Short mmCIF file of C-alpha atoms and ligand atoms in Angstrom, two decimals:
data_model
loop_
_atom_site.label_atom_id
_atom_site.label_comp_id
_atom_site.label_asym_id
_atom_site.label_seq_id
_atom_site.Cartn_x
_atom_site.Cartn_y
_atom_site.Cartn_z
CA MET G 781 0.00 0.00 0.00
CA ALA G 782 1.30 3.48 -0.87
CA PRO G 783 2.30 5.55 2.17
CA ARG G 784 -0.33 8.05 3.25
CA LYS G 785 0.20 11.64 2.24
CA LYS G 786 -0.36 14.69 4.44
CA ILE G 787 -2.72 16.61 2.21
CA LYS G 788 -4.42 19.99 2.61
CA ILE G 789 -8.20 20.02 2.89
CA ALA G 790 -10.11 23.26 2.34
CA ILE G 791 -13.69 23.48 3.57
CA ASP G 792 -15.62 26.61 2.65
CA GLY G 793 -19.25 27.63 2.94
CA PRO G 794 -21.59 30.18 4.49
CA ALA G 795 -22.31 30.57 8.22
CA GLY G 796 -24.14 27.58 9.68
CA SER G 797 -23.37 25.23 6.79
CA GLY G 798 -21.64 22.79 9.16
CA LYS G 799 -18.05 23.67 8.26
CA SER G 800 -16.65 23.79 11.79
CA SER G 801 -18.21 20.61 13.08
CA THR G 802 -17.32 18.72 9.90
CA ALA G 803 -13.77 20.07 9.67
CA LYS G 804 -13.08 19.36 13.36
CA ARG G 805 -14.20 15.73 13.09
CA VAL G 806 -12.38 15.14 9.81
CA ALA G 807 -9.19 16.54 11.37
CA GLU G 808 -9.59 14.21 14.35
CA GLU G 809 -10.15 11.15 12.15
CA LEU G 810 -7.12 11.88 9.98
CA GLY G 811 -4.92 13.12 12.85
CA TYR G 812 -4.61 16.50 11.08
CA LEU G 813 -4.43 20.06 12.36
CA PHE G 814 -7.81 21.84 12.42
CA LEU G 815 -7.76 25.48 11.40
CA ASP G 816 -10.80 27.66 12.09
CA SER G 817 -9.97 30.75 10.04
CA GLY G 818 -13.22 32.47 11.12
CA ALA G 819 -11.85 32.42 14.69
CA MET G 820 -8.98 34.62 13.48
CA TYR G 821 -11.30 37.24 11.94
CA ARG G 822 -13.44 37.05 15.08
CA SER G 823 -10.37 37.51 17.32
CA VAL G 824 -9.16 40.58 15.44
CA THR G 825 -12.67 42.08 15.70
CA PHE G 826 -12.67 41.33 19.42
CA LEU G 827 -9.32 43.13 19.86
CA VAL G 828 -10.59 46.19 17.98
CA LEU G 829 -13.74 46.37 20.14
CA ARG G 830 -11.87 45.80 23.37
CA ASP G 831 -9.49 48.64 22.53
CA GLY G 832 -12.57 50.85 22.14
CA ALA G 833 -11.66 51.37 18.46
CA ASP G 834 -14.02 51.55 15.49
CA PRO G 835 -14.24 48.33 13.38
CA HIS G 836 -14.70 50.60 10.33
CA ASP G 837 -11.33 52.26 10.97
CA PRO G 838 -8.94 50.36 8.64
CA ASP G 839 -5.83 51.37 10.59
CA ALA G 840 -7.28 50.14 13.88
CA SER G 841 -8.14 46.72 12.45
CA ARG G 842 -4.80 46.39 10.65
CA ALA G 843 -2.99 47.20 13.92
CA ALA G 844 -5.11 44.61 15.77
CA ALA G 845 -4.31 41.95 13.14
CA GLN G 846 -0.60 42.75 13.44
CA LYS G 847 -0.56 42.32 17.19
CA ALA G 848 -2.66 39.13 17.20
CA ARG G 849 -0.72 35.97 18.10
CA PHE G 850 -2.76 32.79 17.80
CA ARG G 851 -2.46 29.40 19.38
CA PHE G 852 -4.99 26.64 18.81
CA LYS G 853 -5.20 23.80 21.28
CA ARG G 854 -7.50 20.92 22.06
CA ASP G 855 -8.44 20.20 25.68
CA ASP G 856 -11.30 18.41 27.48
CA ARG G 857 -13.67 21.28 26.53
CA GLY G 858 -12.78 20.89 22.84
CA GLU G 859 -10.91 23.20 20.48
CA ARG G 860 -9.71 26.38 22.20
CA VAL G 861 -8.55 29.63 20.64
CA ILE G 862 -5.75 31.39 22.52
CA LEU G 863 -5.19 35.00 21.51
CA ASN G 864 -2.10 36.72 22.90
CA GLY G 865 -2.11 34.20 25.76
CA GLU G 866 -5.82 34.61 26.61
CA ASP G 867 -8.52 31.99 25.99
CA VAL G 868 -11.06 33.83 23.80
CA THR G 869 -12.97 30.79 22.50
CA ASP G 870 -16.32 31.86 23.95
CA VAL G 871 -16.11 35.63 23.84
CA ILE G 872 -15.38 35.71 20.08
CA ARG G 873 -18.71 33.98 19.40
CA THR G 874 -20.93 36.55 21.11
CA PRO G 875 -23.38 38.49 18.88
CA LEU G 876 -21.49 41.74 19.60
CA VAL G 877 -18.37 40.36 17.93
CA THR G 878 -20.28 38.54 15.16
CA ASN G 879 -22.19 41.67 14.17
CA ASN G 880 -19.01 43.75 13.87
CA ILE G 881 -16.85 41.38 11.79
CA ALA G 882 -17.92 42.52 8.31
CA PRO G 883 -15.81 45.72 8.03
CA VAL G 884 -12.81 44.01 9.65
CA ALA G 885 -13.00 40.98 7.31
CA ALA G 886 -13.41 43.28 4.29
CA ASN G 887 -10.16 45.10 5.08
CA PRO G 888 -7.50 43.86 2.58
CA ALA G 889 -4.63 44.61 5.00
CA VAL G 890 -6.24 42.40 7.68
CA ARG G 891 -6.83 39.63 5.15
CA GLU G 892 -3.24 39.75 3.93
CA ILE G 893 -1.89 39.39 7.48
CA LEU G 894 -4.26 36.57 8.42
CA VAL G 895 -3.84 34.66 5.14
CA LYS G 896 -0.06 34.66 5.74
CA LYS G 897 -0.55 33.17 9.21
CA GLN G 898 -2.95 30.55 7.81
CA ARG G 899 -0.48 29.54 5.08
CA ALA G 900 2.31 29.23 7.63
CA LEU G 901 0.18 26.80 9.67
CA GLY G 902 -0.50 24.68 6.57
CA LYS G 903 2.92 24.73 4.99
CA ASN G 904 3.64 21.07 5.74
CA GLY G 905 0.17 19.81 4.82
CA GLY G 906 -1.83 17.61 7.20
CA ILE G 907 -4.39 20.35 7.75
CA VAL G 908 -8.16 20.76 7.54
CA ALA G 909 -8.90 24.47 7.23
CA GLU G 910 -12.36 25.97 7.13
CA GLY G 911 -13.62 29.43 6.21
CA ARG G 912 -14.80 31.40 3.20
CA ASP G 913 -11.70 31.74 1.00
CA ILE G 914 -9.63 28.68 1.88
CA GLY G 915 -9.99 26.88 -1.45
CA THR G 916 -9.95 30.05 -3.56
CA VAL G 917 -7.21 32.14 -1.86
CA VAL G 918 -5.45 30.59 1.15
CA PHE G 919 -4.76 27.08 -0.18
CA CYS G 920 -5.46 27.24 -3.91
CA ASP G 921 -3.32 24.11 -4.16
CA ALA G 922 -5.36 22.08 -1.64
CA GLU G 923 -5.68 18.46 -2.79
CA LEU G 924 -9.28 18.41 -1.58
CA LYS G 925 -11.68 21.35 -1.67
CA VAL G 926 -15.17 21.03 -0.28
CA PHE G 927 -17.97 23.58 -0.49
CA LEU G 928 -20.72 23.05 2.09
CA MET G 929 -24.18 24.52 1.64
CA ALA G 930 -27.55 24.31 3.42
CA SER G 931 -30.77 26.28 3.20
CA ILE G 932 -30.87 29.60 5.08
CA ASP G 933 -33.64 28.27 7.38
CA GLU G 934 -31.65 25.18 8.28
CA ARG G 935 -28.49 27.22 8.86
CA THR G 936 -30.31 29.70 11.08
CA LYS G 937 -31.86 26.85 13.12
CA ARG G 938 -28.41 25.35 13.65
CA ARG G 939 -26.93 28.68 14.71
CA ALA G 940 -29.88 29.28 17.11
CA ARG G 941 -29.31 25.85 18.70
CA GLU G 942 -25.60 26.58 19.12
CA LEU G 943 -26.22 29.98 20.74
CA ARG G 944 -28.94 28.64 23.06
CA ALA G 945 -26.68 25.76 24.10
CA ARG G 946 -24.19 28.41 25.22
CA GLY G 947 -26.89 30.21 27.22
CA ILE G 948 -27.26 33.10 24.76
CA PRO G 949 -30.94 34.09 24.22
CA VAL G 950 -32.06 34.02 20.58
CA ASP G 951 -34.74 35.92 18.69
CA PHE G 952 -35.12 33.70 15.60
CA ASP G 953 -36.28 36.40 13.14
CA ARG G 954 -33.52 38.72 14.18
CA LEU G 955 -30.95 35.93 13.82
CA LEU G 956 -32.34 35.08 10.36
CA HIS G 957 -31.95 38.71 9.38
CA ASP G 958 -28.35 38.81 10.71
CA MET G 959 -27.47 35.58 8.89
CA LYS G 960 -28.83 36.96 5.58
CA ARG G 961 -26.87 40.16 6.08
CA ARG G 962 -23.69 38.18 6.79
CA ASP G 963 -24.25 36.00 3.67
CA GLN G 964 -24.60 39.18 1.67
CA SER G 965 -21.44 40.84 2.99
CA ASP G 966 -19.42 37.58 2.84
CA SER G 967 -20.29 36.99 -0.80
CA THR G 968 -20.05 40.53 -2.14
CA ARG G 969 -16.88 41.93 -0.54
CA GLU G 970 -14.06 42.75 -2.90
CA HIS G 971 -11.34 40.70 -1.17
CA GLY G 972 -11.67 37.11 0.02
CA ALA G 973 -15.35 36.80 -0.90
CA LEU G 974 -17.15 33.50 -0.43
CA LYS G 975 -16.95 31.74 -3.81
CA ILE G 976 -17.12 28.15 -4.94
CA ALA G 977 -13.73 27.01 -6.23
CA PRO G 978 -14.25 25.42 -9.67
CA ASP G 979 -12.54 22.23 -8.48
CA ALA G 980 -14.52 21.98 -5.20
CA VAL G 981 -16.75 19.05 -4.28
CA HIS G 982 -20.15 20.54 -3.51
CA ILE G 983 -22.23 19.11 -0.62
CA ASP G 984 -25.73 20.21 0.45
CA THR G 985 -25.84 19.41 4.17
CA SER G 986 -29.56 20.27 4.72
CA GLU G 987 -30.53 16.60 4.76
CA LEU G 988 -27.29 15.01 5.95
CA THR G 989 -26.23 14.03 9.43
CA LEU G 990 -22.86 15.14 10.73
CA ASP G 991 -21.63 11.52 10.60
CA GLU G 992 -22.57 11.33 6.92
CA GLN G 993 -20.79 14.58 6.08
CA VAL G 994 -17.66 13.52 7.92
CA ALA G 995 -17.63 10.06 6.31
CA PHE G 996 -18.00 11.61 2.86
CA VAL G 997 -15.14 14.09 3.33
CA VAL G 998 -12.85 11.44 4.84
CA GLU G 999 -13.59 9.14 1.88
CA GLN G 1000 -12.75 11.93 -0.56
CA ALA G 1001 -9.53 12.64 1.35
CA ARG G 1002 -8.54 8.94 1.26
CA LYS G 1003 -9.08 8.90 -2.51
CA ARG G 1004 -6.54 11.70 -2.71
CA GLY G 1005 -3.95 9.78 -0.76
CA ALA G 1006 -4.62 10.92 2.85
O1 C5P F 451 -16.93 30.95 10.15
P1 C5P F 451 -17.36 32.05 11.09
O2 C5P F 451 -18.84 32.28 11.10
O3 C5P F 451 -16.82 31.90 12.46
O4 C5P F 451 -16.69 33.36 10.49
C1 C5P F 451 -16.93 34.62 11.04
C2 C5P F 451 -16.78 35.70 9.98
O5 C5P F 451 -15.41 35.81 9.63
C3 C5P F 451 -17.52 35.45 8.66
O6 C5P F 451 -18.80 36.00 8.59
C4 C5P F 451 -16.64 36.13 7.64
O7 C5P F 451 -17.05 37.46 7.48
C5 C5P F 451 -15.27 36.12 8.27
N1 C5P F 451 -14.39 35.14 7.63
C6 C5P F 451 -13.70 35.53 6.52
N2 C5P F 451 -12.81 34.67 5.93
C7 C5P F 451 -12.64 33.43 6.40
C8 C5P F 451 -13.37 33.00 7.53
C9 C5P F 451 -14.26 33.89 8.12
O8 C5P F 451 -13.85 36.65 6.07
N3 C5P F 451 -11.75 32.62 5.81
#
């Protein structure tokens, strides 16, 4: 049998499409590094807000991206995001941060800095990275690119469940509105917009279980030598 390769796997899709849960489990099964690129954009937004700066100020968000040092670790609570030595896993998922990401993620200087960090993490392969521009910008050479999709209703239900499980109250219609707005800004920004790479495998997750999604991606990865 040919020795297994350490490939790069790019998983892109809109909010709530199941990227994180799928990517995390695929990384575990293959013994690969899991990279949540959204956590980086969230962390930079968190730094800007905590400094009392304006997320629309391009210099403030560039400075925050420059000073951000990331560490990702897995412990008994799951994947943790450590930003400049502080565990920010939960705080970066609050609605305040989520609703202020768009101008930060649209800033080309921020994207350039974060894309460089993402590439450095994946330089030796053996990585499952998820986000919006992984297959189209960050790892254009990924051996496996997956684009996950699900209906807006299904994605909003999933996000509502996640927030409620963390004790955050949810107004469904408001969340639906926020998700639509985020889809719009993610797919229309000039840099790093959410696009389907022409060589991506497309999966609609509306009717699939997490186990089915994971099994499918692992099978595709094995076919490519992982
Ligand atoms: O995936 P998640 O919902 O955590 O991402 C948060 C936000 O970060 C997205 O709405 C998007 O604007 C931004 N993002 C991005 N590029 C990525 C990943 C996330 O612009 N590769």
